[in-house]
Amino acid sequence: MKVEARIFDLVTAFCFFIAIVYGVTTYYWSGYGVEPVGLVSLILTGGLALIAGSYMRFISRRIEPRPEDREDAEISDGAGEMGFFSPGSYWPIGMAASVATAGLAMAFFHIWLIVIAGVLILITVGGLVFEYHTGPNHE
């Protein structure tokens, strides 16, 4: 988790640095002062990356080091089963379509379409979660 924490630290530093550069350049070049929307979004993006990086750093202290975190690790240390990944699931496509529908519904503020998209999101998330669920074993 230390590798991921470092990545988020770099994103945090980049966002805060660019927020300063953005604030200064818009103040001097726009003629209207600092452009607030871009500045606030950059600061909030840096803050979100800081939260995620802090969480990963906090977790990395409490778990044993993974091969990615150790300097003396060999490639073979990371070998083995990584988990189960569905070979051909259509649920992510349906979920993406339902979330896109929800986004368009909110952009145009059609309440009826927001409700339909919300139901579709619940159905597709449920389908993805329970795709391989076979139920309890009754013997």
Coordinates of C-alpha atoms in Angstrom, one line a residue:
M1 CA 0.0 0.0 0.0
K2 CA 3.0 2.3 0.3
V3 CA 3.3 2.5 -3.5
E4 CA -0.3 3.6 -3.8
A5 CA 0.2 6.1 -1.0
R6 CA 3.2 7.6 -2.8
I7 CA 1.2 7.9 -6.0
F8 CA -1.6 9.8 -4.2
D9 CA 1.0 12.0 -2.5
L10 CA 2.4 12.9 -5.9
V11 CA -1.2 13.7 -7.2
T12 CA -1.8 15.8 -4.1
A13 CA 1.4 17.8 -4.5
F14 CA 0.7 18.3 -8.2
C15 CA -2.9 19.5 -7.6
F16 CA -1.9 22.0 -4.9
F17 CA 1.0 23.3 -7.0
I18 CA -1.1 23.7 -10.1
A19 CA -3.8 25.4 -7.9
I20 CA -1.3 28.0 -6.9
V21 CA -0.1 28.4 -10.5
Y22 CA -3.7 28.6 -11.7
G23 CA -4.7 31.2 -9.1
V24 CA -1.7 33.4 -9.9
T25 CA -2.0 33.2 -13.7
T26 CA -5.8 33.8 -13.7
Y27 CA -5.3 36.8 -11.4
Y28 CA -2.8 38.4 -13.6
W29 CA -4.0 37.4 -17.1
S30 CA -7.8 37.4 -16.9
G31 CA -8.4 40.9 -15.9
Y32 CA -11.2 39.9 -13.7
G33 CA -9.3 38.4 -10.8
V34 CA -8.9 34.8 -9.7
E35 CA -11.2 32.4 -11.4
P36 CA -12.8 30.7 -8.4
V37 CA -14.3 27.5 -9.9
G38 CA -11.1 26.1 -11.3
L39 CA -9.1 27.1 -8.2
V40 CA -11.6 25.5 -5.9
S41 CA -11.8 22.3 -8.0
L42 CA -8.0 21.9 -8.0
I43 CA -7.9 22.4 -4.3
L44 CA -10.7 19.9 -3.6
T45 CA -9.0 17.4 -6.0
G46 CA -5.8 17.8 -4.0
G47 CA -7.7 17.4 -0.8
L48 CA -9.4 14.2 -2.0
A49 CA -6.1 12.7 -3.1
L50 CA -4.6 13.6 0.3
I51 CA -7.5 11.8 2.0
A52 CA -7.0 8.7 -0.1
G53 CA -3.2 8.7 0.3
S54 CA -3.4 9.2 4.1
Y55 CA -5.8 6.3 4.3
M56 CA -3.5 4.0 2.3
R57 CA -0.5 5.1 4.4
F58 CA -2.5 4.4 7.6
I59 CA -3.5 0.9 6.3
S60 CA 0.1 0.1 5.1
R61 CA 1.4 0.4 8.7
R62 CA -1.1 -2.2 9.9
I63 CA -0.7 -4.9 7.3
E64 CA 2.4 -7.0 6.4
P65 CA 4.4 -5.6 3.5
R66 CA 3.4 -6.9 0.0
P67 CA 6.0 -7.7 -2.6
E68 CA 5.3 -4.3 -4.2
D69 CA 6.3 -2.6 -1.0
R70 CA 9.6 -4.4 -0.3
E71 CA 12.9 -3.3 -1.9
D72 CA 14.3 -6.9 -1.8
A73 CA 11.3 -8.6 -3.4
E74 CA 11.7 -10.9 -6.4
I75 CA 9.3 -11.1 -9.3
S76 CA 8.4 -14.6 -8.2
D77 CA 7.2 -13.3 -4.8
G78 CA 4.2 -11.8 -6.5
A79 CA 3.3 -15.0 -8.3
G80 CA 0.2 -17.0 -7.5
E81 CA -3.5 -16.6 -7.6
M82 CA -4.7 -13.0 -7.7
G83 CA -8.4 -13.7 -7.2
F84 CA -11.4 -14.5 -9.4
F85 CA -12.2 -12.3 -12.3
S86 CA -15.3 -12.9 -14.4
P87 CA -14.3 -14.0 -17.9
G88 CA -17.3 -12.5 -19.6
S89 CA -19.8 -10.5 -17.6
Y90 CA -22.2 -8.1 -19.3
W91 CA -23.3 -6.4 -16.1
P92 CA -20.5 -3.7 -16.1
I93 CA -21.8 -2.6 -19.6
G94 CA -25.3 -2.4 -18.3
M95 CA -24.1 -0.5 -15.2
A96 CA -22.2 2.0 -17.3
A97 CA -25.3 2.5 -19.5
S98 CA -27.6 3.1 -16.5
V99 CA -25.1 5.5 -14.9
A100 CA -24.8 7.4 -18.1
T101 CA -28.6 7.6 -18.3
A102 CA -28.7 8.9 -14.8
G103 CA -26.1 11.5 -15.7
L104 CA -28.0 12.7 -18.7
A105 CA -31.2 12.7 -16.7
M106 CA -29.7 14.9 -14.0
A107 CA -28.1 17.2 -16.7
F108 CA -31.5 17.8 -18.3
F109 CA -33.4 17.4 -14.9
H110 CA -36.0 14.9 -16.0
I111 CA -37.3 13.5 -12.8
W112 CA -39.0 10.6 -14.4
L113 CA -35.8 9.5 -16.1
I114 CA -33.8 10.0 -12.9
V115 CA -36.1 7.6 -11.2
I116 CA -35.9 5.0 -14.0
A117 CA -32.1 5.4 -14.1
G118 CA -31.9 4.9 -10.3
V119 CA -33.9 1.7 -10.6
L120 CA -31.7 0.5 -13.4
I121 CA -28.6 1.3 -11.4
L122 CA -29.9 -0.8 -8.5
I123 CA -30.8 -3.7 -10.8
T124 CA -27.4 -3.7 -12.5
V125 CA -25.4 -3.4 -9.3
G126 CA -27.4 -6.2 -7.8
G127 CA -26.8 -8.3 -10.9
L128 CA -23.1 -7.7 -10.8
V129 CA -22.9 -8.5 -7.1
F130 CA -25.0 -11.6 -7.2
E131 CA -23.8 -12.9 -10.6
Y132 CA -22.2 -16.0 -9.2
H133 CA -24.4 -16.4 -6.2
T134 CA -25.9 -19.9 -6.2
G135 CA -27.9 -19.6 -3.0
P136 CA -27.7 -21.5 0.2
N137 CA -26.8 -25.2 0.0
H138 CA -29.8 -27.2 1.3
E139 CA -28.9 -30.8 1.9

